[in-house]
């Protein structure tokens, strides 16, 4: 679980949680609501791709 708190605004708490199915996500949402949080928006992410820096644009990163 990842929690980010922004400085201001009504929607200033972002929670990222991981589950194996919709039942897990429902349980997580219920737990957050029991803690007094209002869930304004939720999104389901299917896939994340990361790629390490491979020197693409190196001249911009180093100034060379």
XYZ file of C-alpha atoms in Angstrom:
64
model
C 0.000 0.000 0.000
C 1.199 3.492 -0.843
C -0.294 6.638 0.686
C 0.452 10.162 -0.568
C -0.863 13.275 1.158
C -1.048 16.522 -0.796
C -0.707 19.901 0.881
C -4.200 21.200 0.257
C -7.573 20.432 -1.188
C -10.455 18.149 -0.409
C -9.003 15.221 -2.371
C -5.592 15.460 -0.712
C -5.035 11.785 0.136
C -4.109 9.275 -2.565
C -4.060 5.609 -1.596
C -2.628 2.922 -3.865
C -3.513 -0.623 -2.822
C -2.985 -3.993 -4.475
C -5.464 -6.841 -4.616
C -5.862 -10.072 -6.531
C -9.479 -9.466 -7.488
C -12.526 -7.274 -7.079
C -13.354 -8.831 -3.709
C -9.973 -7.717 -2.338
C -10.537 -4.207 -3.669
C -13.989 -4.047 -2.083
C -12.551 -5.114 1.280
C -9.809 -2.495 1.027
C -12.352 0.217 0.141
C -14.556 -0.798 3.076
C -11.579 -0.684 5.450
C -10.659 2.811 4.262
C -14.238 3.999 4.744
C -14.289 2.509 8.253
C -11.233 4.675 9.006
C -13.310 7.743 8.145
C -12.044 8.324 4.615
C -14.426 9.331 1.840
C -13.602 7.606 -1.429
C -14.210 10.184 -4.140
C -12.746 8.265 -7.063
C -11.288 4.836 -7.653
C -9.425 3.370 -10.594
C -8.370 -0.156 -11.469
C -4.945 -0.408 -13.076
C -4.346 -3.463 -15.219
C -0.638 -3.143 -15.979
C 2.404 -1.002 -15.200
C 5.554 -0.985 -17.324
C 8.900 0.399 -16.152
C 12.038 0.809 -18.197
C 15.410 1.766 -16.743
C 17.300 4.725 -18.156
C 19.094 3.497 -21.284
C 20.967 6.647 -22.308
C 18.107 7.817 -24.531
C 18.376 11.586 -24.399
C 21.672 11.419 -22.498
C 22.866 14.695 -24.024
C 19.915 16.425 -22.339
C 20.556 14.722 -18.999
C 24.301 15.462 -18.892
C 24.541 18.581 -21.053
C 26.987 16.863 -23.444
